[in-house]
Amino acid sequence: MTLVTTPHGLSASSLPIHPADPPCAAGHGRLEAARARYRAALPGVWDVLEDPEQRVPYATLDAWLERAVEFSGAANLGLLMAGLPVVDPDDVGSAVIATSPTLFESLERGVRYQRVWGDGERLSLEQTERGFWRP
């Protein structure tokens, strides 16, 4: 199944599209090839993003995303990317989700450890009679 094919030869075909499906080696290889093409098309972006101390203004990020949409030819690139179940084994947030036995526990642990990977808003989780929410 081809989710999108661009004029530049990028495609997200045959990637697992269900969160329960494990990533396949072939899909991972295609994803890495696409990343390499995006790196070449968006010079300078990756150096900034790979520096953990670097802060990127929203206007700059927005311009980068617009360039990525132009490069890909996919008007709904964000929706496509959101549907790809890519879990980074070196990412703290992914580790919290992957090692939690339930969805609620992953949320609870995510709120607890959010300060490790984010320096913005502080999150909290409250139990109410209707369920749990983040105030």
XYZ file of N, CA and C in Angstrom:
405
model
N 0.844 -1.179 0.000
C 0.000 0.000 0.000
C 0.884 1.236 0.000
N 0.707 2.116 -0.939
C 1.482 3.348 -0.994
C 0.667 4.459 -0.361
N 1.213 5.044 0.700
C 0.525 6.132 1.367
C 0.693 7.430 0.600
N 1.906 7.693 0.117
C 2.160 8.882 -0.687
C 3.411 8.643 -1.514
N 3.379 9.084 -2.737
C 4.567 9.076 -3.577
C 4.724 10.488 -4.109
N 5.910 11.043 -4.001
C 6.133 12.420 -4.404
C 6.837 12.472 -5.742
N 6.861 13.650 -6.368
C 7.589 13.799 -7.625
C 9.086 13.555 -7.458
N 9.570 13.620 -6.225
C 10.995 13.439 -5.962
C 11.355 11.988 -5.689
N 10.386 11.094 -5.815
C 10.666 9.678 -5.627
C 10.543 9.210 -4.191
N 10.091 10.073 -3.291
C 9.904 9.645 -1.910
C 8.580 8.913 -1.796
N 8.552 7.881 -0.996
C 7.285 7.223 -0.735
C 7.332 6.603 0.643
N 6.166 6.390 1.175
C 6.057 5.731 2.468
C 5.314 4.421 2.270
N 5.627 3.715 1.192
C 4.901 2.488 0.889
C 5.373 1.346 1.767
N 4.462 0.490 2.082
C 4.713 -0.743 2.821
C 5.266 -0.531 4.224
N 5.194 0.685 4.729
C 5.573 0.886 6.124
C 4.420 0.402 6.989
N 4.691 -0.112 8.180
C 3.592 -0.532 9.041
C 2.742 0.676 9.406
N 1.432 0.542 9.303
C 0.570 1.677 9.592
C -0.289 1.449 10.828
N -0.155 0.334 11.477
C -0.886 0.058 12.702
C 0.098 0.121 13.863
N -0.237 0.839 14.944
C 0.719 0.976 16.041
C 1.213 -0.346 16.619
N 0.435 -1.414 16.468
C 0.861 -2.697 17.038
C 1.847 -3.429 16.136
N 1.962 -3.009 14.876
C 2.876 -3.673 13.945
C 4.315 -3.282 14.245
N 5.224 -4.248 14.327
C 6.628 -3.885 14.521
C 7.195 -3.301 13.240
N 8.138 -2.350 13.351
C 8.729 -1.813 12.135
C 9.518 -2.894 11.414
N 9.414 -2.944 10.101
C 10.141 -3.956 9.340
C 11.455 -3.366 8.838
N 12.412 -4.225 8.570
C 13.732 -3.769 8.130
C 13.638 -3.007 6.813
N 12.813 -3.500 5.886
C 12.682 -2.823 4.590
C 12.077 -1.437 4.768
N 11.054 -1.330 5.601
C 10.428 -0.034 5.869
C 11.403 0.918 6.524
N 12.197 0.411 7.445
C 13.189 1.248 8.121
C 14.227 1.751 7.126
N 14.647 0.896 6.192
C 15.616 1.300 5.174
C 15.083 2.410 4.287
N 13.802 2.297 3.893
C 13.193 3.346 3.073
C 13.078 4.642 3.857
N 12.745 4.526 5.139
C 12.629 5.713 5.973
C 13.980 6.409 6.107
N 15.041 5.637 6.299
C 16.386 6.220 6.398
C 16.795 6.879 5.087
N 16.445 6.276 3.954
C 16.764 6.871 2.653
C 16.017 8.192 2.475
N 14.754 8.219 2.886
C 13.977 9.458 2.794
C 14.576 10.532 3.693
N 14.997 10.146 4.893
C 15.638 11.113 5.793
C 16.890 11.701 5.158
N 17.672 10.871 4.495
C 18.901 11.350 3.848
C 18.566 12.370 2.758
N 17.503 12.119 1.985
C 17.114 13.071 0.942
C 16.609 14.379 1.549
N 15.865 14.285 2.655
C 15.401 15.504 3.325
C 16.580 16.298 3.879
N 17.565 15.603 4.438
C 18.759 16.292 4.948
C 19.442 17.075 3.832
N 19.535 16.463 2.657
C 20.180 17.135 1.528
C 19.351 18.326 1.044
N 18.026 18.213 1.103
C 17.150 19.273 0.613
C 17.023 20.436 1.590
N 17.277 20.181 2.864
C 17.125 21.215 3.886
C 18.456 21.444 4.597
N 19.454 21.989 3.888
C 20.777 22.147 4.487
C 20.745 23.103 5.677
N 21.566 22.796 6.658
C 21.671 23.637 7.841
C 20.664 23.317 8.927
N 19.540 22.760 8.550
C 18.492 22.459 9.527
C 18.973 21.410 10.524
N 19.582 20.359 10.023
C 19.915 19.214 10.861
C 21.006 19.539 11.867
N 21.958 20.405 11.496
C 22.994 20.792 12.451
C 22.374 21.472 13.662
N 21.389 22.313 13.399
C 20.705 23.012 14.487
C 19.914 22.023 15.330
N 19.176 21.123 14.678
C 18.316 20.197 15.409
C 19.100 19.169 16.214
N 20.309 18.836 15.781
C 21.092 17.830 16.496
C 21.818 18.396 17.709
N 21.843 19.711 17.865
C 22.478 20.341 19.021
C 21.438 20.465 20.134
N 21.575 19.703 21.228
C 20.549 19.722 22.274
C 20.425 21.066 22.989
N 21.421 21.914 22.887
C 21.370 23.221 23.541
C 20.744 24.294 22.657
N 20.547 23.995 21.397
C 20.034 24.976 20.447
C 18.537 25.169 20.639
N 18.071 26.394 20.537
C 16.647 26.706 20.585
C 16.267 27.296 19.236
N 15.165 26.827 18.683
C 14.741 27.246 17.352
C 13.488 28.104 17.487
N 13.529 29.345 16.998
C 12.327 30.182 17.029
C 11.205 29.543 16.212
N 9.966 29.765 16.637
C 8.832 29.157 15.950
C 8.796 29.544 14.473
N 9.090 30.800 14.146
C 9.054 31.244 12.745
C 10.049 30.455 11.898
N 11.205 30.128 12.467
C 12.206 29.339 11.747
C 11.703 27.920 11.532
N 11.147 27.316 12.583
C 10.594 25.968 12.462
C 9.489 25.932 11.414
N 8.622 26.928 11.435
C 7.532 26.990 10.471
C 8.072 27.067 9.042
N 9.120 27.859 8.828
C 9.725 27.959 7.492
C 10.320 26.619 7.070
N 10.971 25.913 7.993
C 11.543 24.595 7.681
C 10.450 23.616 7.283
N 9.348 23.635 8.030
C 8.252 22.714 7.720
C 7.644 23.030 6.356
N 7.512 24.305 6.031
C 7.006 24.683 4.709
C 7.938 24.180 3.610
N 9.249 24.286 3.823
C 10.209 23.780 2.839
C 10.098 22.260 2.708
N 9.872 21.578 3.821
C 9.716 20.116 3.779
C 8.476 19.729 2.983
N 7.386 20.483 3.152
C 6.160 20.215 2.391
C 6.414 20.438 0.905
N 7.085 21.543 0.564
C 7.407 21.815 -0.845
C 8.276 20.703 -1.427
N 9.284 20.285 -0.682
C 10.198 19.250 -1.156
C 9.479 17.926 -1.365
N 8.605 17.572 -0.424
C 7.939 16.270 -0.489
C 6.841 16.229 -1.532
N 6.218 17.376 -1.790
C 5.083 17.388 -2.699
C 3.810 16.896 -2.042
N 3.850 16.640 -0.752
C 2.689 16.141 -0.009
C 2.081 17.289 0.790
N 0.933 17.783 0.349
C 0.291 18.904 1.031
C -0.058 18.561 2.476
N -0.329 17.296 2.746
C -0.677 16.842 4.095
C 0.475 16.062 4.721
N 1.686 16.567 4.582
C 2.867 15.869 5.083
C 2.777 15.600 6.586
N 2.277 16.558 7.345
C 2.160 16.372 8.793
C 1.252 15.212 9.153
N 0.135 15.071 8.441
C -0.769 13.948 8.699
C -0.109 12.626 8.347
N 0.632 12.612 7.246
C 1.343 11.398 6.853
C 2.362 11.016 7.919
N 3.136 11.994 8.369
C 4.165 11.714 9.367
C 3.552 11.271 10.695
N 2.423 11.857 11.060
C 1.774 11.480 12.313
C 1.283 10.042 12.279
N 0.987 9.527 11.101
C 0.493 8.159 10.977
C 1.572 7.102 10.947
N 2.832 7.494 10.870
C 3.920 6.515 10.828
C 4.332 6.139 12.245
N 4.226 4.870 12.594
C 4.580 4.448 13.961
C 6.089 4.275 14.118
N 6.798 5.373 14.171
C 8.250 5.325 14.311
C 8.598 5.601 15.768
N 9.218 4.638 16.408
C 9.640 4.788 17.798
C 11.156 4.790 17.821
N 11.714 5.831 18.384
C 13.168 5.956 18.484
C 13.619 5.290 19.778
N 14.416 4.239 19.703
C 14.826 3.538 20.925
C 15.708 4.388 21.841
N 16.272 5.474 21.320
C 17.110 6.342 22.140
C 16.346 7.523 22.715
N 15.056 7.612 22.432
C 14.238 8.726 22.882
C 13.616 8.393 24.236
N 13.739 9.303 25.190
C 13.221 9.064 26.541
C 11.709 8.868 26.517
N 11.004 9.705 25.776
C 9.549 9.580 25.706
C 9.110 8.249 25.124
N 9.787 7.803 24.079
C 9.471 6.503 23.482
C 9.744 5.373 24.463
N 10.832 5.489 25.220
C 11.157 4.457 26.212
C 10.088 4.390 27.290
N 9.585 5.543 27.720
C 8.528 5.571 28.734
C 7.286 4.864 28.206
N 6.906 5.156 26.980
C 5.717 4.532 26.390
C 5.924 3.035 26.193
N 7.073 2.662 25.639
C 7.334 1.258 25.311
C 7.456 0.372 26.538
N 7.859 0.918 27.670
C 8.061 0.096 28.866
C 6.909 0.193 29.854
N 5.842 0.875 29.488
C 4.682 0.997 30.370
C 3.670 -0.094 30.048
N 3.143 -0.766 31.076
C 2.202 -1.860 30.823
C 0.828 -1.398 30.340
N 0.438 -0.147 30.643
C -0.869 0.355 30.225
C -0.720 1.767 29.670
N -1.737 2.197 28.922
C -1.737 3.551 28.384
C -1.730 4.571 29.522
N -2.556 4.326 30.557
C -2.594 5.274 31.665
C -1.227 5.403 32.324
N -0.562 4.272 32.555
C 0.748 4.344 33.197
C 1.749 5.086 32.316
N 1.642 4.937 30.998
C 2.554 5.685 30.123
C 2.290 7.188 30.244
N 1.015 7.592 30.358
C 0.698 9.005 30.571
C 1.225 9.489 31.916
N 0.979 8.688 32.946
C 1.419 9.049 34.292
C 2.943 9.196 34.353
N 3.644 8.233 33.791
C 5.104 8.295 33.788
C 5.598 9.421 32.886
N 4.904 9.648 31.771
C 5.284 10.741 30.880
C 5.219 12.087 31.572
N 4.157 12.297 32.357
C 4.038 13.540 33.124
C 5.155 13.631 34.160
N 5.443 12.527 34.832
C 6.473 12.516 35.869
C 7.854 12.847 35.308
N 8.168 12.281 34.143
C 9.516 12.448 33.587
C 9.605 13.519 32.505
N 8.542 14.275 32.287
C 8.516 15.278 31.231
C 9.666 16.265 31.364
N 10.065 16.577 32.564
C 11.144 17.553 32.766
C 12.475 17.068 32.224
N 12.604 15.764 32.042
C 13.856 15.221 31.514
C 14.045 15.639 30.057
N 12.975 15.610 29.255
C 13.132 15.884 27.827
C 12.528 17.210 27.378
N 11.905 17.956 28.269
C 11.320 19.223 27.859
C 11.600 20.320 28.864
N 11.887 21.508 28.375
C 12.155 22.608 29.289
C 11.075 23.678 29.193
N 9.933 23.308 28.660
C 8.831 24.260 28.521
C 7.821 24.102 29.643
N 6.575 24.010 29.267
C 5.475 23.897 30.216
C 5.633 22.659 31.098
N 5.285 22.786 32.359
C 5.292 21.652 33.282
C 3.903 21.022 33.280
N 3.864 19.716 33.161
C 2.604 18.990 33.055
C 2.206 18.393 34.391
N 0.908 18.192 34.560
C 0.401 17.475 35.727
C -0.806 16.660 35.268
N -1.167 15.673 36.061
C -2.270 14.780 35.729
C -3.139 14.669 36.972
N -4.433 14.947 36.834
C -5.335 14.896 37.979
C -6.448 13.890 37.728
N -6.831 13.185 38.803
C -7.954 12.263 38.711
C -9.218 13.015 39.103
N -10.263 12.886 38.282
C -11.563 13.479 38.580
C -12.596 12.361 38.519
N -13.835 12.675 38.828
C -14.865 11.632 38.769
C -15.133 11.183 37.333
N -14.765 11.981 36.348
C -14.956 11.613 34.944
C -13.729 10.956 34.348
N -12.630 10.898 35.079
C -11.414 10.292 34.553
C -10.202 11.125 34.915
N -9.187 11.027 34.109
C -7.945 11.748 34.349
C -7.777 12.823 33.291
N -7.178 13.912 33.690
C -6.925 14.982 32.741
C -5.694 15.751 33.150
N -5.180 16.512 32.200
C -4.010 17.348 32.450
C -4.493 18.788 32.553
N -4.504 19.356 33.790
C -4.984 20.746 33.942
C -4.006 21.750 33.364
